[in-house]
Coordinates of N, CA, C and O in Angstrom, one line a residue:
V1 N -4.2 87.8 -41.4 CA -5.5 88.4 -41.4 C -6.5 87.2 -41.1 O -6.4 86.2 -41.7
I2 N -7.4 87.5 -40.2 CA -8.4 86.5 -39.8 C -9.6 86.6 -40.7 O -10.1 87.7 -41.0
P3 N -10.1 85.5 -41.3 CA -11.3 85.5 -42.2 C -12.5 86.0 -41.4 O -12.7 85.7 -40.2
I4 N -13.4 86.7 -42.2 CA -14.6 87.2 -41.6 C -15.5 86.0 -41.2 O -15.5 85.0 -41.9
A5 N -16.2 86.1 -40.1 CA -17.2 85.1 -39.6 C -16.4 83.9 -39.0 O -17.1 82.9 -38.7
S6 N -15.1 84.0 -38.7 CA -14.4 83.0 -38.0 C -14.6 83.1 -36.5 O -14.7 84.2 -36.0
F7 N -14.5 82.0 -35.8 CA -14.6 82.0 -34.4 C -13.2 82.3 -33.8 O -12.2 81.8 -34.4
L8 N -13.2 83.1 -32.8 CA -11.9 83.6 -32.3 C -11.7 83.3 -30.8 O -12.6 83.1 -30.0
I9 N -10.4 83.3 -30.4 CA -10.0 83.1 -29.0 C -8.8 84.1 -28.8 O -8.3 84.8 -29.7
I10 N -8.5 84.3 -27.6 CA -7.2 85.1 -27.3 C -6.2 84.1 -26.9 O -6.4 83.2 -26.0
N11 N -5.1 84.1 -27.6 CA -3.9 83.3 -27.3 C -3.3 83.7 -26.0 O -2.8 84.9 -25.9
T12 N -3.4 82.9 -25.0 CA -3.0 83.3 -23.6 C -1.4 83.5 -23.6 O -1.0 84.2 -22.7
A13 N -0.7 82.9 -24.5 CA 0.8 83.1 -24.5 C 1.2 84.5 -25.0 O 2.2 85.0 -24.6
T14 N 0.4 85.0 -26.0 CA 0.8 86.2 -26.7 C -0.2 87.4 -26.4 O 0.2 88.5 -26.6
G15 N -1.4 87.1 -25.9 CA -2.4 88.1 -25.7 C -3.0 88.6 -27.0 O -3.7 89.6 -27.0
K16 N -2.8 87.9 -28.1 CA -3.3 88.3 -29.4 C -4.5 87.4 -29.8 O -4.6 86.2 -29.4
V17 N -5.4 87.9 -30.6 CA -6.5 87.1 -31.1 C -6.1 86.2 -32.2 O -5.2 86.5 -33.0
R18 N -6.6 85.0 -32.2 CA -6.3 84.0 -33.3 C -7.6 83.2 -33.6 O -8.6 83.3 -32.9
N19 N -7.5 82.4 -34.7 CA -8.6 81.5 -35.0 C -8.8 80.5 -33.9 O -7.8 80.1 -33.3
Y20 N -10.0 80.1 -33.7 CA -10.3 79.1 -32.7 C -9.7 77.7 -33.0 O -9.7 77.3 -34.1
H21 N -9.1 77.1 -32.0 CA -8.6 75.7 -32.0 C -9.3 74.9 -30.9 O -9.6 75.5 -29.9
A22 N -9.5 73.6 -31.1 CA -10.2 72.8 -30.1 C -9.5 73.0 -28.8 O -8.2 73.0 -28.7
G23 N -10.2 73.2 -27.7 CA -9.7 73.3 -26.4 C -9.5 74.8 -26.0 O -9.3 75.1 -24.8
D24 N -9.5 75.7 -26.9 CA -9.4 77.2 -26.6 C -10.7 77.7 -26.0 O -11.7 77.1 -26.1
E25 N -10.6 78.9 -25.4 CA -11.7 79.6 -24.9 C -12.3 80.5 -25.9 O -11.6 81.4 -26.4
F26 N -13.5 80.3 -26.3 CA -14.2 81.1 -27.3 C -14.4 82.5 -26.8 O -14.8 82.7 -25.6
I27 N -14.1 83.6 -27.6 CA -14.4 84.9 -27.1 C -15.3 85.7 -28.0 O -16.0 86.6 -27.6
G28 N -15.3 85.4 -29.3 CA -16.2 86.1 -30.2 C -16.0 85.7 -31.7 O -15.4 84.6 -31.9
I29 N -16.6 86.5 -32.6 CA -16.6 86.2 -34.0 C -16.0 87.4 -34.7 O -16.3 88.5 -34.5
A30 N -15.1 87.1 -35.7 CA -14.6 88.2 -36.5 C -15.7 88.7 -37.3 O -16.4 88.0 -38.1
A31 N -16.0 90.0 -37.2 CA -17.2 90.6 -37.8 C -16.9 91.6 -38.8 O -16.0 92.4 -38.7
A32 N -17.7 91.6 -39.9 CA -17.6 92.6 -40.9 C -18.8 93.6 -40.9 O -18.7 94.7 -41.3
G33 N -19.9 93.1 -40.3 CA -21.1 93.9 -40.4 C -21.5 94.4 -39.0 O -20.7 94.4 -38.0
K34 N -22.8 94.8 -38.9 CA -23.3 95.3 -37.7 C -23.4 94.2 -36.6 O -23.6 93.1 -36.9
G35 N -23.3 94.7 -35.4 CA -23.4 93.8 -34.2 C -22.8 94.7 -33.1 O -22.4 95.8 -33.3
F36 N -22.8 94.2 -31.9 CA -22.2 94.9 -30.8 C -20.7 94.6 -30.8 O -20.3 93.5 -30.5
I37 N -19.9 95.5 -31.3 CA -18.5 95.2 -31.6 C -17.7 95.7 -30.4 O -17.6 96.9 -30.1
G38 N -17.0 94.8 -29.7 CA -16.3 95.1 -28.5 C -15.0 95.9 -28.6 O -14.6 96.5 -27.7
N39 N -14.4 95.8 -29.8 CA -13.1 96.5 -29.9 C -13.0 97.5 -31.0 O -12.0 97.7 -31.6
S40 N -14.2 98.1 -31.3 CA -14.3 99.0 -32.5 C -13.5 100.3 -32.1 O -13.7 100.8 -31.0
N41 N -12.8 100.8 -33.0 CA -12.0 102.1 -32.8 C -11.9 102.7 -34.2 O -11.3 102.2 -35.1
P42 N -12.5 103.9 -34.4 CA -12.5 104.5 -35.7 C -11.2 104.7 -36.3 O -11.0 104.7 -37.5
E43 N -10.1 104.9 -35.5 CA -8.8 105.0 -36.0 C -8.2 103.8 -36.6 O -7.4 103.8 -37.5
N44 N -8.7 102.6 -36.2 CA -8.2 101.3 -36.7 C -9.1 100.6 -37.6 O -8.7 99.6 -38.2
N45 N -10.4 101.0 -37.7 CA -11.4 100.2 -38.5 C -11.0 100.0 -39.9 O -11.4 99.0 -40.5
S46 N -10.3 100.9 -40.6 CA -9.9 100.7 -42.0 C -8.5 100.0 -42.1 O -8.1 99.7 -43.2
N47 N -7.9 99.6 -41.0 CA -6.6 98.9 -41.1 C -6.8 97.5 -41.3 O -7.5 96.8 -40.6
P48 N -6.3 96.9 -42.4 CA -6.5 95.5 -42.8 C -6.0 94.5 -41.8 O -6.3 93.3 -41.8
K49 N -5.1 95.0 -40.9 CA -4.5 94.1 -39.8 C -5.3 94.1 -38.5 O -5.0 93.5 -37.6
Y50 N -6.4 94.9 -38.5 CA -7.2 95.1 -37.3 C -8.5 94.3 -37.5 O -9.1 94.4 -38.5
T51 N -8.9 93.5 -36.5 CA -10.0 92.7 -36.6 C -11.1 93.1 -35.6 O -10.8 93.3 -34.4
L52 N -12.3 93.4 -36.1 CA -13.4 93.7 -35.2 C -13.9 92.4 -34.7 O -14.1 91.4 -35.4
V53 N -14.1 92.3 -33.3 CA -14.6 91.0 -32.7 C -15.9 91.3 -32.1 O -16.1 92.1 -31.2
G54 N -16.9 90.5 -32.7 CA -18.3 90.6 -32.1 C -18.4 89.8 -30.9 O -18.2 88.6 -30.9
L55 N -18.6 90.4 -29.7 CA -18.7 89.7 -28.5 C -20.1 89.4 -28.0 O -20.3 88.6 -27.2
L56 N -21.0 90.2 -28.6 CA -22.4 90.1 -28.2 C -23.3 90.5 -29.4 O -22.9 91.5 -30.1
G57 N -24.4 89.9 -29.6 CA -25.3 90.4 -30.6 C -25.6 89.3 -31.7 O -25.3 88.2 -31.5
Q58 N -26.2 89.8 -32.8 CA -26.5 88.9 -33.9 C -25.4 89.1 -34.9 O -25.2 90.1 -35.5
L59 N -24.7 88.0 -35.2 CA -23.6 88.0 -36.1 C -23.6 86.9 -37.1 O -24.1 85.8 -36.9
D60 N -23.0 87.2 -38.3 CA -22.8 86.2 -39.3 C -21.8 85.2 -38.8 O -20.9 85.6 -38.0
F61 N -21.8 84.0 -39.2 CA -20.8 83.0 -38.8 C -20.6 81.9 -39.8 O -21.4 81.8 -40.7
N62 N -19.5 81.2 -39.7 CA -19.2 80.1 -40.6 C -19.7 78.8 -40.1 O -19.2 78.3 -39.1
Q63 N -20.8 78.3 -40.7 CA -21.5 77.1 -40.2 C -20.6 75.9 -40.3 O -20.8 74.9 -39.7
D64 N -19.5 75.9 -41.2 CA -18.6 74.8 -41.3 C -17.8 74.6 -40.0 O -17.2 73.5 -39.8
E65 N -17.7 75.6 -39.2 CA -16.8 75.6 -38.0 C -17.6 75.1 -36.7 O -17.0 75.1 -35.7
V66 N -18.9 74.8 -36.8 CA -19.7 74.5 -35.6 C -20.5 73.3 -35.8 O -20.7 72.7 -36.8
I67 N -21.1 72.9 -34.6 CA -22.2 71.9 -34.5 C -23.5 72.7 -34.2 O -23.5 73.5 -33.3
I68 N -24.6 72.4 -34.9 CA -25.9 73.0 -34.6 C -26.8 71.9 -34.2 O -27.1 71.0 -35.0
E69 N -27.4 72.0 -33.0 CA -28.4 71.0 -32.5 C -29.5 71.7 -31.9 O -29.3 72.5 -30.9
N70 N -30.7 71.5 -32.4 CA -31.9 72.2 -31.9 C -31.7 73.7 -31.7 O -32.0 74.3 -30.7
R71 N -31.1 74.3 -32.8 CA -30.8 75.7 -32.9 C -29.7 76.2 -31.9 O -29.4 77.4 -31.9
V72 N -29.2 75.4 -31.1 CA -28.1 75.8 -30.2 C -26.8 75.5 -31.0 O -26.6 74.5 -31.6
I73 N -25.9 76.5 -31.0 CA -24.6 76.4 -31.7 C -23.5 76.2 -30.8 O -23.3 76.9 -29.8
Y74 N -22.7 75.1 -31.1 CA -21.5 74.7 -30.3 C -20.3 74.7 -31.2 O -20.3 74.5 -32.4
T75 N -19.1 74.9 -30.5 CA -17.8 74.7 -31.2 C -17.7 73.2 -31.5 O -18.5 72.4 -30.9
K76 N -16.7 72.8 -32.3 CA -16.6 71.3 -32.6 C -16.2 70.5 -31.3 O -16.5 69.3 -31.3
D77 N -15.7 71.2 -30.3 CA -15.4 70.5 -29.0 C -16.5 70.8 -28.0 O -16.2 70.7 -26.8
R78 N -17.7 71.1 -28.5 CA -18.9 71.2 -27.6 C -19.0 72.3 -26.6 O -19.7 72.3 -25.6
K79 N -18.3 73.5 -26.9 CA -18.5 74.7 -26.1 C -19.6 75.5 -26.7 O -19.7 75.8 -27.9
R80 N -20.6 75.9 -25.9 CA -21.8 76.6 -26.3 C -21.4 78.0 -26.8 O -20.7 78.7 -26.1
I81 N -21.9 78.4 -28.0 CA -21.6 79.7 -28.5 C -22.9 80.6 -28.4 O -22.8 81.7 -28.0
G82 N -24.0 80.0 -28.9 CA -25.2 80.8 -28.9 C -26.3 80.1 -29.6 O -26.3 78.9 -29.7
I83 N -27.3 80.9 -30.1 CA -28.5 80.3 -30.6 C -28.6 80.7 -32.1 O -28.3 81.9 -32.5
L84 N -29.0 79.8 -33.0 CA -29.3 80.1 -34.4 C -30.6 80.8 -34.5 O -31.6 80.3 -34.1
L85 N -30.5 82.0 -35.1 CA -31.7 82.8 -35.3 C -32.4 82.5 -36.7 O -31.7 81.9 -37.6
A86 N -33.6 82.9 -36.9 CA -34.3 82.6 -38.1 C -33.7 83.3 -39.3 O -33.8 82.8 -40.4
N87 N -32.9 84.4 -39.1 CA -32.3 85.1 -40.1 C -30.9 84.5 -40.5 O -30.2 85.0 -41.3
G88 N -30.5 83.3 -39.9 CA -29.3 82.6 -40.2 C -28.1 83.1 -39.4 O -27.0 82.6 -39.6
K89 N -28.3 84.1 -38.6 CA -27.2 84.6 -37.7 C -27.1 83.9 -36.4 O -28.1 83.2 -36.0
V90 N -26.0 84.0 -35.7 CA -25.9 83.5 -34.3 C -26.2 84.6 -33.3 O -25.7 85.7 -33.5
L91 N -27.0 84.3 -32.3 CA -27.1 85.3 -31.2 C -26.1 84.9 -30.2 O -26.2 83.8 -29.5
V92 N -25.0 85.7 -30.0 CA -24.0 85.4 -29.1 C -24.3 86.3 -27.8 O -24.7 87.4 -27.9
K93 N -24.3 85.6 -26.7 CA -24.5 86.3 -25.4 C -23.7 85.9 -24.3 O -23.0 84.9 -24.4

């Protein structure tokens, strides 16, 4: 189970989503709340093994996993994620 607000990638070897590791390609954030959810499916949304991935929009995020400079949010290996909004969420685009 992927923790909520964690940064995610697709493991190119398996095709499955996993937590972000340095050098990976960022794809989105594990989301529990509202946002533009790219893989939402009513049949799976209550399944604890199913993760909603926010690909675009305003999302909660784990600030311990990122670098924030001048409101721009980066992964620890300096890949741009989005902008820190006044409400404390990240604007992913």
